[in-house]
Tab-separated table of C-alpha atoms in Angstrom:
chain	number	residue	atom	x	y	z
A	1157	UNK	CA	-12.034	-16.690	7.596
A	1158	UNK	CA	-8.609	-16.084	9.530
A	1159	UNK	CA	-7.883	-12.210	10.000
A	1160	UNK	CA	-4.223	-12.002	10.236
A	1161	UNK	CA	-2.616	-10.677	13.048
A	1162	UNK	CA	-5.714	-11.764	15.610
A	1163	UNK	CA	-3.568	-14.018	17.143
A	1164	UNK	CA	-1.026	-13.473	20.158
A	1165	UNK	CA	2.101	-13.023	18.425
A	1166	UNK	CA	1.450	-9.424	17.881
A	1167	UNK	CA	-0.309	-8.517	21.579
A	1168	UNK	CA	2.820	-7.132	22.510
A	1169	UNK	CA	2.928	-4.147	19.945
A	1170	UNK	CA	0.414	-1.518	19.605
A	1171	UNK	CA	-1.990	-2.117	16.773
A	1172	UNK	CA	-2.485	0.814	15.104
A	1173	UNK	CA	-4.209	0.222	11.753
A	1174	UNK	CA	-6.782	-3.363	11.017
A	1175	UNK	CA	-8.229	-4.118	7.938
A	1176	UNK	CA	-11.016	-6.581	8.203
A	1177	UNK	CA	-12.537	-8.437	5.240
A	1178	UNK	CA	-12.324	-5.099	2.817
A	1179	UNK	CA	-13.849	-4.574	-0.354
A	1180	UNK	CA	-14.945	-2.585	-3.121
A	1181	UNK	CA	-16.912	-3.662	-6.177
A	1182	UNK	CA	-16.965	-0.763	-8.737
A	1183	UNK	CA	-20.365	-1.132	-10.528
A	1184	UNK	CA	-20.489	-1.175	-14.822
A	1185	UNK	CA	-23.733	0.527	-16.239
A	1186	UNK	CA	-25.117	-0.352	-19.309
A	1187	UNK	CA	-28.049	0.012	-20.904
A	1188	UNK	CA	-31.079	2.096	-21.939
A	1189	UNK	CA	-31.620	3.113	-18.169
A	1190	UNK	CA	-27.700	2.439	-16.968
A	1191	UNK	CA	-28.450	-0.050	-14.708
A	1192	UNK	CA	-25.368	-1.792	-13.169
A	1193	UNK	CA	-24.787	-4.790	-15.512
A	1194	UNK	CA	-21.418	-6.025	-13.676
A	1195	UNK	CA	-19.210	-5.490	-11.363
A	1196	UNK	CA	-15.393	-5.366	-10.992
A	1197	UNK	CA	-14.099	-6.544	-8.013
A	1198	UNK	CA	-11.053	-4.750	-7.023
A	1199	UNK	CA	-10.443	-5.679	-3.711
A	1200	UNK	CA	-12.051	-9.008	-2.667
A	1201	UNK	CA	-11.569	-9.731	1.181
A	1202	UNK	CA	-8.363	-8.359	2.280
A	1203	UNK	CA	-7.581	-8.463	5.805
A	1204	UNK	CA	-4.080	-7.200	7.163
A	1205	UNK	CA	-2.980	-5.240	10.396
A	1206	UNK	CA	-0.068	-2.434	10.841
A	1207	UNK	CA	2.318	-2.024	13.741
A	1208	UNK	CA	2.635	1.552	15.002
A	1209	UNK	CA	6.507	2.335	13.922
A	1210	UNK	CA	6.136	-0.529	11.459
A	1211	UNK	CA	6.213	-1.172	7.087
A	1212	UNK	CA	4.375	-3.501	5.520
A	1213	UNK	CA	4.878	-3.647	1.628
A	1214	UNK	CA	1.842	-4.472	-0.320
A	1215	UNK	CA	2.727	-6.042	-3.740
A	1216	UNK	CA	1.266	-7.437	-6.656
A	1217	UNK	CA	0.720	-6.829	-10.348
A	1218	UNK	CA	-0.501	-3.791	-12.011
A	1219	UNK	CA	-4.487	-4.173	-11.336
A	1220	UNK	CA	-4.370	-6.359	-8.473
A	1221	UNK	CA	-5.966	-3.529	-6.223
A	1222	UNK	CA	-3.156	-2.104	-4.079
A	1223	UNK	CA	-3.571	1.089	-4.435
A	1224	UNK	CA	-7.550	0.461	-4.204
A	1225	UNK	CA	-6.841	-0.824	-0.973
A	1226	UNK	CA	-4.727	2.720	0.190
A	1227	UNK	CA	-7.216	4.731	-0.777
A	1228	UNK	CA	-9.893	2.718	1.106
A	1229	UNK	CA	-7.956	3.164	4.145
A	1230	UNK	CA	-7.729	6.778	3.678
A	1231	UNK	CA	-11.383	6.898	3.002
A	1232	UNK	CA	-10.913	8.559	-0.802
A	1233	UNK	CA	-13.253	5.996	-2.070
A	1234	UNK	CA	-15.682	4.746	-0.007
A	1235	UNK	CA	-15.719	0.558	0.737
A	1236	UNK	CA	-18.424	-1.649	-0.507
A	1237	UNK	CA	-17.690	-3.878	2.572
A	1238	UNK	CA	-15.330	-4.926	5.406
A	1239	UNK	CA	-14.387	-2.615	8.212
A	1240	UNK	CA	-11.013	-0.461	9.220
A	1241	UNK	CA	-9.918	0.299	12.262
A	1242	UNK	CA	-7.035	2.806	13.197
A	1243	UNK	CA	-6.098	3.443	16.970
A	1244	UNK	CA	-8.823	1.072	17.709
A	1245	UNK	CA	-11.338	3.189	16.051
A	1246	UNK	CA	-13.899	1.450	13.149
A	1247	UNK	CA	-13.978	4.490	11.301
A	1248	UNK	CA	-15.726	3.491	8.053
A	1249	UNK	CA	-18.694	5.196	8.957
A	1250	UNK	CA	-16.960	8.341	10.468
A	1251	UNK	CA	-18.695	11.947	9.265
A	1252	UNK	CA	-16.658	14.049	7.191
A	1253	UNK	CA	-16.193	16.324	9.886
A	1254	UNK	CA	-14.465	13.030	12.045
A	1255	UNK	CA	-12.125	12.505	9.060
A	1256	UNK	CA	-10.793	15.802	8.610
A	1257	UNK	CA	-9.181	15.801	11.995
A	1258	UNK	CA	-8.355	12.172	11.251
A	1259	UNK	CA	-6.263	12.978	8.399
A	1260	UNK	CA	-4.089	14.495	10.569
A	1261	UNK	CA	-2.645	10.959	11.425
A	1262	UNK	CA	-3.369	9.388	7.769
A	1263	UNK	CA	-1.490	10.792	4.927
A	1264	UNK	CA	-0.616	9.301	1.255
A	1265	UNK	CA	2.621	10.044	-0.602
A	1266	UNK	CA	1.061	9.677	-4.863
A	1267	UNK	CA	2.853	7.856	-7.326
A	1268	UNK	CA	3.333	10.746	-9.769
A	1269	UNK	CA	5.192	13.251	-8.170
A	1270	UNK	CA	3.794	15.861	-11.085
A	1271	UNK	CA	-0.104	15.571	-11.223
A	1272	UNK	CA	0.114	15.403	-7.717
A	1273	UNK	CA	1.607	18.434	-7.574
A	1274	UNK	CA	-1.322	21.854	-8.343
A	1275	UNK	CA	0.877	23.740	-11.157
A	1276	UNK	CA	-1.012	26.920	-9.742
A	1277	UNK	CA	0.609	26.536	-6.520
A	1278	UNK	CA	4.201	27.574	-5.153
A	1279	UNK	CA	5.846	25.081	-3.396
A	1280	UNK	CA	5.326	26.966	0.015
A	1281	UNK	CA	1.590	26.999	-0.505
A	1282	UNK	CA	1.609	23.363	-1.500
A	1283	UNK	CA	3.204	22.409	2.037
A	1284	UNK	CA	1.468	24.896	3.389
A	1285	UNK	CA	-2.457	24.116	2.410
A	1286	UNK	CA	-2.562	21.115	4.981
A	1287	UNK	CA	-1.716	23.282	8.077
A	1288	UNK	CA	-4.002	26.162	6.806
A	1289	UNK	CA	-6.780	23.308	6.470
A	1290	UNK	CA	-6.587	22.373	9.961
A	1291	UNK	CA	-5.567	25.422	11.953
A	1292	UNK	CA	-2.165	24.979	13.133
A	1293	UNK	CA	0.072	27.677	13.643
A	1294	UNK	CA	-0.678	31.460	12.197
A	1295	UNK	CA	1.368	33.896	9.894
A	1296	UNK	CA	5.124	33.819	10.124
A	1297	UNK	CA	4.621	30.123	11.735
A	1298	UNK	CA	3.378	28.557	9.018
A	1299	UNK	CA	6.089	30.330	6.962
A	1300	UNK	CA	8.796	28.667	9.572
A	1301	UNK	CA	7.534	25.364	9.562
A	1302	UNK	CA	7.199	25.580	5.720
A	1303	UNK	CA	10.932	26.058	5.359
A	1304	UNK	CA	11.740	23.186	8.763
A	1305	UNK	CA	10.329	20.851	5.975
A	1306	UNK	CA	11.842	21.415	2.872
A	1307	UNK	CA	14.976	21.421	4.746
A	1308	UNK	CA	14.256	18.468	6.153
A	1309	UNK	CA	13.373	16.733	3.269
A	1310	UNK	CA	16.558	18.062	0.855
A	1311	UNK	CA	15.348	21.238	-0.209
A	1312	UNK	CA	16.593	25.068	0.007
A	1313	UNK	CA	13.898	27.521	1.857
A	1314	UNK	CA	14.404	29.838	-1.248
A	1315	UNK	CA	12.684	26.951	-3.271
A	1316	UNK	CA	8.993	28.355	-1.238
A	1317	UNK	CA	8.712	30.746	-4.123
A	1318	UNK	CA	9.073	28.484	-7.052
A	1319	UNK	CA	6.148	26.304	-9.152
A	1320	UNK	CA	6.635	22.155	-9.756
A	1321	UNK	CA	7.306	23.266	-13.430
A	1322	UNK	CA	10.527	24.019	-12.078
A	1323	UNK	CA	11.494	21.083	-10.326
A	1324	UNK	CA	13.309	17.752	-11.004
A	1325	UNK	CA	11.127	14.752	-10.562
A	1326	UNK	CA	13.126	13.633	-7.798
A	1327	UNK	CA	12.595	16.930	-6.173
A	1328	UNK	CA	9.057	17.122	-6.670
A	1329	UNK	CA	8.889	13.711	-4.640
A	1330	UNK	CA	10.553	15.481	-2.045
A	1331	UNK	CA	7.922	18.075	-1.857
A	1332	UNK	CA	4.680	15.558	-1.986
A	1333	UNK	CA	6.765	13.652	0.859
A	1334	UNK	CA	7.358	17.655	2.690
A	1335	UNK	CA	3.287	17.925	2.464
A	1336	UNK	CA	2.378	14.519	3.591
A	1337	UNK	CA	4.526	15.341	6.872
A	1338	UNK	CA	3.072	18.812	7.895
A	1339	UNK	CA	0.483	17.463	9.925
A	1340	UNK	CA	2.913	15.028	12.090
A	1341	UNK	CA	1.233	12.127	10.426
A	1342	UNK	CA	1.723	8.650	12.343
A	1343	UNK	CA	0.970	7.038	9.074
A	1344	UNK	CA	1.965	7.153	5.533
A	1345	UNK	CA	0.629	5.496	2.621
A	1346	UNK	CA	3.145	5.691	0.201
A	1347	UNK	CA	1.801	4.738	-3.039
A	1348	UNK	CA	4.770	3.769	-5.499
A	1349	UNK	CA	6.630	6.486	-3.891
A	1350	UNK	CA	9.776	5.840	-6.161
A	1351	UNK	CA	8.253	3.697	-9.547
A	1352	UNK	CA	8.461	7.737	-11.935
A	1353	UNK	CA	11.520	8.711	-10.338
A	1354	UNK	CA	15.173	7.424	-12.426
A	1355	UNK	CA	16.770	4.485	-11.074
A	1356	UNK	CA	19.854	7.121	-9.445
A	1357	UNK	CA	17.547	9.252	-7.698
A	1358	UNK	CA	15.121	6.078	-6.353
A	1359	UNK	CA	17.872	5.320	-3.453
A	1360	UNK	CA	18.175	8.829	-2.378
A	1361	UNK	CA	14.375	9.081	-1.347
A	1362	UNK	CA	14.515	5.817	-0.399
A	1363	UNK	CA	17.032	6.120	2.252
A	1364	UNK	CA	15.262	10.012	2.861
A	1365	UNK	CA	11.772	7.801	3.323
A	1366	UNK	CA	13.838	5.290	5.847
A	1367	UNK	CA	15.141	8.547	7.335
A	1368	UNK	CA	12.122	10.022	8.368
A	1369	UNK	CA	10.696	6.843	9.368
A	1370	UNK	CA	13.082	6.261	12.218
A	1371	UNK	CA	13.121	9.998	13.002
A	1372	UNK	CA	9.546	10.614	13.161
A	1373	UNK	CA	8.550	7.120	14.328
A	1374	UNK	CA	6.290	7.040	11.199
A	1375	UNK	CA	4.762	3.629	10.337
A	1376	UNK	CA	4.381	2.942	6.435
A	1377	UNK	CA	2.005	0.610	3.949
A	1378	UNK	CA	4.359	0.721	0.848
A	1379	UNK	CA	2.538	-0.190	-2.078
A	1380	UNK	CA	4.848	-1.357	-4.608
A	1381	UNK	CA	5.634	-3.960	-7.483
A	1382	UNK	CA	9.568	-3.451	-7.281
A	1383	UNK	CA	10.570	-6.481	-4.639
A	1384	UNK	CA	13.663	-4.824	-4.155
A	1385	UNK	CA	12.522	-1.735	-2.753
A	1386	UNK	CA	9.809	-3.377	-0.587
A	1387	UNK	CA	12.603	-5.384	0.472
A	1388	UNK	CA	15.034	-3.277	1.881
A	1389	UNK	CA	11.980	-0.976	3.018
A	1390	UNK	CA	9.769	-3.800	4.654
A	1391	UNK	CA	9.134	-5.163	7.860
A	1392	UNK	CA	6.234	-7.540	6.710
A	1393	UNK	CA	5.379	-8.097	3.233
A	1394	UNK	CA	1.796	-8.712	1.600
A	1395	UNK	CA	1.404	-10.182	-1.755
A	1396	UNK	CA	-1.871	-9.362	-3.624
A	1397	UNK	CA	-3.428	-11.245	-6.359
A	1398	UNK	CA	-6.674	-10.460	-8.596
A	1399	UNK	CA	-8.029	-8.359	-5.118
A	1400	UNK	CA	-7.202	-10.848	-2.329
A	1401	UNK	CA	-3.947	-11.642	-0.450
A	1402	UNK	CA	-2.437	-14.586	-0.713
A	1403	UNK	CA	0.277	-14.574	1.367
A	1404	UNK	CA	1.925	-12.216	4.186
A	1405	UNK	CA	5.047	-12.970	6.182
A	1406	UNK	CA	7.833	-10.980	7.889
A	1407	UNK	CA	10.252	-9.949	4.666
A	1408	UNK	CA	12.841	-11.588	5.578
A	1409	UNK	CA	11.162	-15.081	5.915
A	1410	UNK	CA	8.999	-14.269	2.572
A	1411	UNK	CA	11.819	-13.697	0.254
A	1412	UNK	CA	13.869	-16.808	1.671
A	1413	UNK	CA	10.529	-19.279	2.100
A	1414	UNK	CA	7.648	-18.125	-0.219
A	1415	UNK	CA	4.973	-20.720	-0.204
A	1416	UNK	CA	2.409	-19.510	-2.654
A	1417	UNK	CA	3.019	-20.340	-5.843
A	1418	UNK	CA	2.141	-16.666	-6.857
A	1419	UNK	CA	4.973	-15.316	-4.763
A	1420	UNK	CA	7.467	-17.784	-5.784
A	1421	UNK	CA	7.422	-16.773	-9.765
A	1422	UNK	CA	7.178	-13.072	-8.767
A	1423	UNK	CA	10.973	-13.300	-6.562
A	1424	UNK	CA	11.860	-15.562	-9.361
A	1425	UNK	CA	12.007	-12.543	-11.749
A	1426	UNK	CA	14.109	-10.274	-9.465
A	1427	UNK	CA	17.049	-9.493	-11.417
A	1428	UNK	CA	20.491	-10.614	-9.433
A	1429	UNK	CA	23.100	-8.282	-10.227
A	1430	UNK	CA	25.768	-10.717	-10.990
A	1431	UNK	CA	26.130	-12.417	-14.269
A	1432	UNK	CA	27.359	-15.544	-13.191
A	1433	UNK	CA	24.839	-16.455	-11.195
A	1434	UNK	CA	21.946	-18.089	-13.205
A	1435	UNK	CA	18.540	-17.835	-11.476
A	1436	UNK	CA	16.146	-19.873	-12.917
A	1437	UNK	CA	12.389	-18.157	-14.011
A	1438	UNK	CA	9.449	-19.656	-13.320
A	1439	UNK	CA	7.446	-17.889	-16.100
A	1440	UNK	CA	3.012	-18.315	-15.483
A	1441	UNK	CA	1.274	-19.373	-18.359
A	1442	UNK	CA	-1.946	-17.530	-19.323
A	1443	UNK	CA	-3.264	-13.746	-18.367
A	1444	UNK	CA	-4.309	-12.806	-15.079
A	1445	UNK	CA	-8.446	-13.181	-15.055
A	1446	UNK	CA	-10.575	-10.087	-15.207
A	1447	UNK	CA	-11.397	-8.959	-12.334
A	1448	UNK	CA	-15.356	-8.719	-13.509
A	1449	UNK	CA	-15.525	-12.258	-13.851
A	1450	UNK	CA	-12.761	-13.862	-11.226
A	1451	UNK	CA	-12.146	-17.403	-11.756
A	1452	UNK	CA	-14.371	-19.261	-8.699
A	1453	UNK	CA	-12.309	-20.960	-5.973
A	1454	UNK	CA	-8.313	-20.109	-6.007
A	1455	UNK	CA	-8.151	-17.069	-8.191
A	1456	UNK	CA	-4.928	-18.129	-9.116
A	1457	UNK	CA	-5.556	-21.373	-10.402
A	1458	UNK	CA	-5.800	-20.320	-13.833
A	1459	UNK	CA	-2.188	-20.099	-14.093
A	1460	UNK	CA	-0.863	-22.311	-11.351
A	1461	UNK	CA	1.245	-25.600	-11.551
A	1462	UNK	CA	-0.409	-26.840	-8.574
A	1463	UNK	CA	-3.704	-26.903	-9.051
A	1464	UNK	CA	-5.954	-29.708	-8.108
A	1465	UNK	CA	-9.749	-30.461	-8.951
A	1466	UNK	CA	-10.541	-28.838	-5.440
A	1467	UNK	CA	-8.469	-25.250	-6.040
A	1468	UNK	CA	-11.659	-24.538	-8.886
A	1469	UNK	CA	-13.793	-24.883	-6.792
A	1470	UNK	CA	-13.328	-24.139	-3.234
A	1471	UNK	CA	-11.400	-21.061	-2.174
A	1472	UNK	CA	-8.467	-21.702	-0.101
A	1473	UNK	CA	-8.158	-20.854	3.669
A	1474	UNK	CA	-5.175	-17.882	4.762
A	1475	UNK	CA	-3.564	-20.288	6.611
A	1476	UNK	CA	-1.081	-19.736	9.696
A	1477	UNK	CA	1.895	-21.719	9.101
A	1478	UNK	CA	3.676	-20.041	11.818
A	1479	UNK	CA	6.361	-17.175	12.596
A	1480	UNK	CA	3.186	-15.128	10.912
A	1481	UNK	CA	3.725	-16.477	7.876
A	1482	UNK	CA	0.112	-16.670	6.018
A	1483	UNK	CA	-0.304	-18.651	2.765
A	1484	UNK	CA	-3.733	-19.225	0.594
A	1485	UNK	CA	-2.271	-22.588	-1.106
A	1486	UNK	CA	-3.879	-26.005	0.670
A	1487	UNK	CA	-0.995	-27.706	-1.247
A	1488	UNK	CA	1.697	-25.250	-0.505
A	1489	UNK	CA	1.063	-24.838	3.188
A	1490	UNK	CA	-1.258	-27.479	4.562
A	1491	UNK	CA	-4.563	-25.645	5.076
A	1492	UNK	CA	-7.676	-26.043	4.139
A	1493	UNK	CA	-10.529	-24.737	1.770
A	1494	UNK	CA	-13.005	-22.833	2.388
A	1495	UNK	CA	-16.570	-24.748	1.790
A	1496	UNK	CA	-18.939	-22.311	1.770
């Protein structure tokens, strides 16, 4: 199996998060004596590395494991296999005790900006629990650096004092994003930052997320099913199918040469916002395969114009077609299957 990213076109930056051959297989009990009686597989196999100072958008359908994957990095939920490294360090097997100073460098931005959010809590303790946690700074500068970050983030200090009750969901966002950078975090996980928020208010904490980005030198995995955002957001792009990738490229040479079949109906339904251009759909027959029972070889076969006898069968190599582009189609990009 190739692990993306091992190869010399990326010797020259400094690695700073590896995913190796990941998974996690949530067990189903049944029974008199609730034995595990299946399995679903959530994430299959992914492998995938980060630039420090870099995004890489992860997206797929609903279900396809993304935000598994995030909070397998993060070590929420513990893997059933595979191995992470960040800074060089394997640290699935790190004590509790490593990963609390860890999570210094590892935060997550949620999706809903609400539950996230502990209605108990004023805002100024929410930003403020993280440095409390870990130690850093005492009384009045806590307080300070409390107010430096909603600033920062589009927010009045007198705001401290208030509960999320009172906030717009925009605003909420910007406190979840004010708490995931109290630490000085080199990486974000930003789970569907923008997916609850209304379309007007997406682009202001979009541009606030690039923002910070470039002012912090913060490196991203956006996990996302809009392609627009993860567009204009992305460095490299990831596309994720049934718990496996099946392709990854730079963004720009994934949304003008997509080679997985997969990746080429999901940019066909982006919505161009001109009506006199007519872009023509490439709609999948069939539902995507539960991920209990995955179709065996290509998991996307089911559904795929391309198929051959081989693609139910064997499962396809993530083949290097160059420019670190990576595509899982033999017939799409030349590769091979996997025999064993």
């Amino acid at each position: 199996m190739i692990h993306p990213g091992s190869g010399r076109e990326c010797e020259m930056s400094e690695r700073l998060l590896e995913v190796k051959n990941l998974k996690k297989h949530f067990p189903i009990k049944g029974g008199f004596l609730s034995r595990t009686v299946a399995k679903v597989h959530a994430v299959d196999g992914v492998s995938f590395f980060l630039n420090a100072g870099e995004t890489l958008g992860l997206v797929g359908e609903s279900g396809c494991g993304k935000s598994t994957t995030g909070r397998l990095i993060l070590r929420l939920i513990e893997r059933t296999a595979g191995d992470i490294f960040f800074k060089g360090q394997e640290i699935s097997k790190f004590s509790r005790k490593q990963m609390k100073k860890l999570r210094r460098d590892m935060q997550l931005i949620f999706q809903d900006p609400y539950a996230s959010l502990n209605p108990r809590m004023t805002v100024g303790d929410i930003v403020a629990e993280a440095l409390k946690i870990h130690g850093v700074g005492k009384g009045s500068e806590i307080g300070d650096r409390t107010v430096e970050l909603l600033k920062r983030v589009g927010l009045h200090p007198e705001h401290r004092r208030r509960y999320p009750h009172e906030f717009s969901g925009g605003q909420r966002q910007r406190i979840g994003i004010a708490r995931a950078l109290a630490l000085n975090p080199q990486l974000i996980i930003a789970d569907e930052p923008v997916s609850a928020l209304d379309v007007s208010i997406q682009a202001q904490v979009i541009n606030l997320l690039q923002d910070l980005k470039n002012e912090f030198n913060l490196s991203y995995l956006l996990i996302a099913h809009d392609l627009s955002v993860v567009e204009y957001m992305s460095d490299r792009v990831a596309v994720m199918y049934l718990g496996k990738i099946v392709e990854m490229a730079p963004g720009d040479e994934l949304y003008q040469n997509p080679r997985h079949p997969y990746t080429e109906a999901l940019l066909s339904a982006v919505p161009i916002p001109d009506p006199r251009l007519i872009k023509k759909r490439q709609i999948l027959g069939g539902d995507v395969p539960s991920p209990i029972h995955p179709p065996a070889g290509c998991r996307f076969h089911t559904r795929c114009s391309y198929q051959r006898e081989e693609c139910t069968k064997f499962e396809p190599e993530f083949t290097d077609i160059g420019n670190g582009h990576y595509v899982a189609c033999p017939d799409r990009a030349g590769g091979k299957f996997l025999t064993q």
